[in-house]
Coordinates of C-alpha atoms in Angstrom, one line a residue:
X29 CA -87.8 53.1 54.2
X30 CA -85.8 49.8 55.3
X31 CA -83.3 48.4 53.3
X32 CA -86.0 45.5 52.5
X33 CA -88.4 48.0 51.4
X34 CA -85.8 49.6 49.2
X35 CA -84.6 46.4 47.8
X36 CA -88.2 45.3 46.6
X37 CA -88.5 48.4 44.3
X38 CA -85.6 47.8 43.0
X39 CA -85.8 43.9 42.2
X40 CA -89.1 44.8 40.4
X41 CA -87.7 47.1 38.2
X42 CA -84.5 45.4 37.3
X43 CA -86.8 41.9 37.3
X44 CA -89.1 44.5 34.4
X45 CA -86.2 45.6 32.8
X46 CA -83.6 42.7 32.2
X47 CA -86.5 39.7 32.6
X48 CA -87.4 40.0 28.9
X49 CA -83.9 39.7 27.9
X50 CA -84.2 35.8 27.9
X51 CA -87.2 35.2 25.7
X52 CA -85.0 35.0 23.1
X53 CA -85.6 32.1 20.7
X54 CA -84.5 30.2 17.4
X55 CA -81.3 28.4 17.1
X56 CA -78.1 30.2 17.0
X57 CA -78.0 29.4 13.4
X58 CA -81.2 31.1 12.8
X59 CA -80.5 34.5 15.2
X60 CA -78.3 36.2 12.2
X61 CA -81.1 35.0 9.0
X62 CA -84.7 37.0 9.9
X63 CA -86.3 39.4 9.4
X64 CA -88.2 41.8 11.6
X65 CA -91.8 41.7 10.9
X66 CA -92.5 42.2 14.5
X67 CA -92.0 46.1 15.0
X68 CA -91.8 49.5 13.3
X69 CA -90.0 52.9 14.4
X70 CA -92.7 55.3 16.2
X71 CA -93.6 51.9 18.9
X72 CA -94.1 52.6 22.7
X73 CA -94.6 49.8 25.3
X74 CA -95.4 51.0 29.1
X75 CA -94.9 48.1 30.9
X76 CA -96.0 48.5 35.3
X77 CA -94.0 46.5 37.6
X78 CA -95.2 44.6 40.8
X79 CA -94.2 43.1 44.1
X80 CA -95.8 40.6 46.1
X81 CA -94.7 40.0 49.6
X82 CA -97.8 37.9 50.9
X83 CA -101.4 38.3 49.2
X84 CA -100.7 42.1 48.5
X85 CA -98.9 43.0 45.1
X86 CA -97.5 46.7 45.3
X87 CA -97.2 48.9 42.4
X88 CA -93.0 49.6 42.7
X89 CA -92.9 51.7 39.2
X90 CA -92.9 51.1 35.3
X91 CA -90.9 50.7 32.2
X92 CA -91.1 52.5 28.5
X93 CA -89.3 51.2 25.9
X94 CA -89.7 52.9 22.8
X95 CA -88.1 52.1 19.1
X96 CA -86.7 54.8 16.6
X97 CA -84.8 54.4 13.1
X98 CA -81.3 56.2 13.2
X99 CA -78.0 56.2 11.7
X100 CA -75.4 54.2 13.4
X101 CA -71.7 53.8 11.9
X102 CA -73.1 54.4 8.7
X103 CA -76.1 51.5 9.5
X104 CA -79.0 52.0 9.3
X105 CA -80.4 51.0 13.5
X106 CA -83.0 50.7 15.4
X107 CA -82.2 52.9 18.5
X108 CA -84.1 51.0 20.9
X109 CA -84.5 52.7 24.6
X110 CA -86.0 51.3 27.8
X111 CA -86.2 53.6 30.7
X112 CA -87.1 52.2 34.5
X113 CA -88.4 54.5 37.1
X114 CA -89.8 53.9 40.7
X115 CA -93.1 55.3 41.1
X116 CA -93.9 58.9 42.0
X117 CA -94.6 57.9 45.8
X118 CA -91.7 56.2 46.4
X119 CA -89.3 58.7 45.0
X120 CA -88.6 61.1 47.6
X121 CA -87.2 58.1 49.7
X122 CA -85.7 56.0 47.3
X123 CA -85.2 56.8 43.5
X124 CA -84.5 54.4 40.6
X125 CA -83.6 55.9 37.1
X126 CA -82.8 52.8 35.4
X127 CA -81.6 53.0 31.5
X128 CA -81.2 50.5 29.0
X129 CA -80.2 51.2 25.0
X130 CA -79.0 49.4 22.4
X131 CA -78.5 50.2 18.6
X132 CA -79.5 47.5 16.5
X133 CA -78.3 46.5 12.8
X134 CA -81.7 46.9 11.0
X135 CA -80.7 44.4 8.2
X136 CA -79.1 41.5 10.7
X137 CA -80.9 42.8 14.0
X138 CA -77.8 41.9 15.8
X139 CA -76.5 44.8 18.5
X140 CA -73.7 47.1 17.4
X141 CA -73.8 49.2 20.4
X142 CA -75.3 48.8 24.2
X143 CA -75.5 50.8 27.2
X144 CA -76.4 50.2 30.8
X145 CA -77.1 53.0 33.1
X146 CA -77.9 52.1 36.6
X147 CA -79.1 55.0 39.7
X148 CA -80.6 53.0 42.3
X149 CA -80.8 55.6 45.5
X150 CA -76.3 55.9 46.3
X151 CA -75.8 53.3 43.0
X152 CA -74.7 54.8 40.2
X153 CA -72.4 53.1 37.3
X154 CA -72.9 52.4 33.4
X155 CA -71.6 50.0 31.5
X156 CA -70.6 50.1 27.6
X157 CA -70.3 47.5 24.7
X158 CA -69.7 48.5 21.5
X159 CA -70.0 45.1 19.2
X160 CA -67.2 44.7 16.6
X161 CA -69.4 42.0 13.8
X162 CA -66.5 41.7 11.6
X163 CA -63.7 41.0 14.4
X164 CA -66.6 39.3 16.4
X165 CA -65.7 41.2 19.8
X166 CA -67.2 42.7 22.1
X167 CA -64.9 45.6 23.6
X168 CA -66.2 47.5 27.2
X169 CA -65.8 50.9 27.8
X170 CA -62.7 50.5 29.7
X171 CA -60.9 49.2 26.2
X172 CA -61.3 45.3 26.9
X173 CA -61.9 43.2 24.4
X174 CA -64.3 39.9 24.4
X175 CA -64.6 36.7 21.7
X176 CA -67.8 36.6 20.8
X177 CA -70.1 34.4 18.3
X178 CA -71.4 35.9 15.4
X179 CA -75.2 35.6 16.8
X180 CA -74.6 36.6 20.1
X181 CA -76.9 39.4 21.8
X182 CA -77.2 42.2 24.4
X183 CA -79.8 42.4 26.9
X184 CA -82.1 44.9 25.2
X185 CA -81.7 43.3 21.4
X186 CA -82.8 40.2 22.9
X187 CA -86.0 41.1 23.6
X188 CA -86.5 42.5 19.6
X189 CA -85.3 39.7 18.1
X190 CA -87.5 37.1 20.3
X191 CA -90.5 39.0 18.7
X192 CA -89.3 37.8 15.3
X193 CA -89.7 33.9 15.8
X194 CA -91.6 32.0 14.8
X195 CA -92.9 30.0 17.2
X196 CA -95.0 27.1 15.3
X197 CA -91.9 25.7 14.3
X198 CA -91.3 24.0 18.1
X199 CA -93.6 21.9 20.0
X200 CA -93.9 22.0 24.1
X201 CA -90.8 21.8 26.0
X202 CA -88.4 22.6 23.1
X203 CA -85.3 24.1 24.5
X204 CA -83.7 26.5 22.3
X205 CA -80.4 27.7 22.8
X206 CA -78.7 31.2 22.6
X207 CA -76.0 33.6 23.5
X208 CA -76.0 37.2 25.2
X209 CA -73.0 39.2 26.2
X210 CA -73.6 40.7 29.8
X211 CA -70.8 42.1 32.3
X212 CA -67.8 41.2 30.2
X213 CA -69.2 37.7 29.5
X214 CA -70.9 35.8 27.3
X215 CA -73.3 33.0 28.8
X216 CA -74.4 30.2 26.8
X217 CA -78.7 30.1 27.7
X218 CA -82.1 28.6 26.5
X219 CA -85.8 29.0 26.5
X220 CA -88.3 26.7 26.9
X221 CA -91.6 26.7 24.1
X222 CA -94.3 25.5 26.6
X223 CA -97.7 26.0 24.3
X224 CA -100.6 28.3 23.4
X225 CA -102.9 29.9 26.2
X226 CA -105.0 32.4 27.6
X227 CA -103.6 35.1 29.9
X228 CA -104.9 37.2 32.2
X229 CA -103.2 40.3 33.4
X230 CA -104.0 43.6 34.8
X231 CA -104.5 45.4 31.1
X232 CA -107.1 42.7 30.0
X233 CA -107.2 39.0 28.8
X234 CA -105.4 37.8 25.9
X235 CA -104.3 34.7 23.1
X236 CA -100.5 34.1 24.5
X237 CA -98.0 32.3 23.9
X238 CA -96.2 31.1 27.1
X239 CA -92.2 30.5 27.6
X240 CA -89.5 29.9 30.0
X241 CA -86.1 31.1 30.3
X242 CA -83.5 29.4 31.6
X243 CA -82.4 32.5 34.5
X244 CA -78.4 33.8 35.3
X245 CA -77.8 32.9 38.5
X246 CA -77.4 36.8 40.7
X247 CA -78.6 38.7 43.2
X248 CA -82.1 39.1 41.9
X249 CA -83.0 35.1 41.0
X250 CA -81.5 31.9 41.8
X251 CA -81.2 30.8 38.4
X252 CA -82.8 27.8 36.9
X253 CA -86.6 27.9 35.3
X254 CA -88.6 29.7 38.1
X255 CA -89.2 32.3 35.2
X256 CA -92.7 32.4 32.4
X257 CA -93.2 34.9 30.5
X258 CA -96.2 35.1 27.8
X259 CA -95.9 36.6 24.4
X260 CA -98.8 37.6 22.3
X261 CA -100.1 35.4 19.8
X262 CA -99.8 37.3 16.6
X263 CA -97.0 38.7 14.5
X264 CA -96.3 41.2 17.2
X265 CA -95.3 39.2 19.8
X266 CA -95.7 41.8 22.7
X267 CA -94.5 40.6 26.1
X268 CA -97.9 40.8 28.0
X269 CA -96.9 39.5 31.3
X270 CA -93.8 38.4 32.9
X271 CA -94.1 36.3 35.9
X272 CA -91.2 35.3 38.5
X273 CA -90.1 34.2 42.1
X274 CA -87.3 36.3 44.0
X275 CA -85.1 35.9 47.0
X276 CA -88.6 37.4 49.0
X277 CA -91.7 37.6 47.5
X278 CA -92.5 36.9 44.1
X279 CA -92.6 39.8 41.3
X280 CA -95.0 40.8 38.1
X281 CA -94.8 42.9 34.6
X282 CA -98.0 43.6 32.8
X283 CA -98.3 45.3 29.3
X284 CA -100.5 48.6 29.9
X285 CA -99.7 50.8 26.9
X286 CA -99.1 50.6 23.5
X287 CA -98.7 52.8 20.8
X288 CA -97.7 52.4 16.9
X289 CA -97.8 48.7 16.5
X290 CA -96.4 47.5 13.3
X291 CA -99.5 45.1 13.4
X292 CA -103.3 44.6 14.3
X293 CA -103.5 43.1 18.1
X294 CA -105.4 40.3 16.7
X295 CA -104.5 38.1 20.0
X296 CA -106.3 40.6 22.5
X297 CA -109.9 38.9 23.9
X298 CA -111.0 41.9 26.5
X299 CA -109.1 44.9 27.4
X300 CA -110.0 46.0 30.6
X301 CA -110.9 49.9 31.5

């Protein structure tokens, strides 16, 4: 497999599994003062991630995130989990076991606790944040403490609280700002509201609701807007499709399973077999 090869399956997944992190909206005011409507404990979303190099998009693997009610600290959380794997075919040459978790206050739905685990083939490292809300800290596993605003997310909460807003309240090209803690910083972002549409993707054809992040500059993207991603239109908000250029190629995340919503899929038009 050459290391170009190698690289696609793993932009895919890490494009599948961080990508969602920036549809975060509401003012920063607003991220500590809702509640979540938009999810129960019990949820599974299968999400399959694509690469296109050309006019051929390649399956590269998928992503499960699933939501469960624990004890945290003496909180009450939601233990949120998404797990990234390359497919089955590609495993025996290159194998990603990605896993992202973050506890998260059920009464604010700010993050108390995150973990990263990376394995990427010979890449291995995990990351730790343990969120001090009182202090308003952040402090990484190797003891090293952050500032941090009172509002400010991890990469996984993100996505749980975007499904909370409420997105009638903006009109087309709103930018709304936020804050997410990531690799002992915090960086300052937005999203951009861009309408109502219909969608298309490989699971079936749906009433969405379409937005933009603005993207950290790395190895994956070059930052800036290249990025849509569209939400469903109705009070679950599921991230049906995620859309975005890369260094080569483009990539793609479509919504394929879901199990225990907290309510009806009233924005589907066709699912397709």
């Amino acid at each position: 497999m050459t290391t170009t090869r190698k690289s696609t399956i793993r932009t895919a997944l890490a494009a599948l599994l961080c990508v969602t992190t920036s549809t975060l909206s509401f003012a920063q005011n607003d991220f500590c003062n809702t509640k979540n409507t938009a999810y129960k404990a019990g949820e599974k979303l299968t999400f399959h991630a694509y690469y296109n190099m050309g006019f051929i998009w390649i399956y590269a693997g998928n992503a499960v995130f699933t939501v469960q009610s624990q004890m945290y600290n003496g909180r009450k959380v939601y233990h949120v989990v998404g797990d990234g794997r390359t497919a089955k075919s590609y495993e025996w040459f290159y194998k990603v076991r990605d896993l992202y978790e973050s506890h998260i206050d059920q009464e604010s739905l700010l993050p108390l606790h995150h973990v990263r685990a990376v394995n990427e083939g010979t890449l291995s490292y995990k990351h730790e944040i343990v969120f001090d809300r009182t202090g308003h800290t952040a402090t990484t596993a190797n003891g090293n403490k952050y500032p941090i605003s009172q509002c400010t997310q991890d990469v996984v909460s993100a996505i749980y609280f975007a499904r909370n807003i409420d997105y009638s309240k903006y009109k087309p090209g709103d930018k709304i700002p936020f804050e997410m803690f990531l690799d002992d910083k915090t960086y300052p972002l937005y999203i951009k509201y861009m309408g109502r549409e219909k969608v298309e993707t490989k699971r079936g054809t749906f009433n969405a609701i379409k937005i933009v992040p603005l993207l950290i500059e790395g190895t994956l993207f070059s930052g800036g807007e290249g990025m849509a991603v569209w939400v469903s239109d109705d009070k679950n908000h599921l991230p049906l499709r995620v859309s975005s250029p890369i260094v080569i190629g483009s990539v793609k995340a479509d919504l394929m399973e879901y199990e225990n919503l907290n309510n009806p899929f009233s924005s589907v038009i066709k699912l397709d077999d």
